[in-house]
């Protein structure tokens, strides 16, 4: 069953003695939303309304979770009075307007999640450094713009930066390399340009780096090979050039590598094919890679191999058929020749695309799902 709750505008005058509030599967229409004095946990309750500026009366509030509702309007600047607040989840609502200065006055905040709203404007370069205790910086899928402040490099406790799906421009701040606790850096789907910071290897705990869907240029720095904890690297749909550094073979924890839709060239070194035993997805389609696939392929965890739209040549090695987890192979629009080995056809493949069509036949194939 569902409940429908409405409140009077003076609700804040009556909640100071509440021990807790538990509302599940409710539809709330609240001109001034009810809060427990220390914690507010109302996620996914179809809440409709705005946050009142009177929220500043709840000085002892430490935890707010109002994610996945229908809260609209701006975030009150008065929220800055909540000095005890450590966790704030207002994600997946319909809030809008600029990020108020009050957000940067919550100096004890540890987790700040405002993603999936319609916030606009910029991140304050002068005030962001106040959030010294911030670990999770979660502003993705909004309409934020401007540059990513260099001052973000002063937030030494940051573990996660999630700013993807906005309209940020400019370069990736070099100061990010000072964030030694950083585990995830998601800056994809923005308008960033410039290069990957050369000293990114200093962020030795980094596990996921997503920079796709920008206008980044240059090469992959050879220092990237020092990121031994890296599990996901997604650089697709940028303007990167050059060959892959040999050091990438040191990324032995890597599970997903997506370099597609760039201007990479040269050969993929044998060491990369043989040492990345945890790699599940390898996607390099629509580049200018060349050379052959070596006879020894030790990517035992591989499920997807996408080489489409490059200049690879030679025959497909029989050893690929020993990759028992492989489900999707895309090799068309290359210069491969000869038959697809029977060992590959014996895999439990969902897709195998090759240049085996009547007009462009370079490859013979008895098990291809699409012949271009």
Coordinates of N, CA and C in Angstrom, one line a residue, residues 106 161 209 276 326:
X106 N 29.8 23.4 4.0 CA 29.6 22.2 4.8 C 30.9 21.4 4.9
X161 N 35.9 11.0 -8.2 CA 35.4 12.2 -8.9 C 34.5 11.7 -10.0
X209 N 39.4 4.8 -15.0 CA 39.6 6.0 -15.7 C 38.8 6.1 -16.9
X276 N 47.7 -9.6 -20.3 CA 46.5 -9.0 -19.7 C 45.5 -10.1 -19.5
X326 N 35.1 -16.3 -24.8 CA 34.9 -15.3 -25.8 C 33.5 -15.5 -26.4

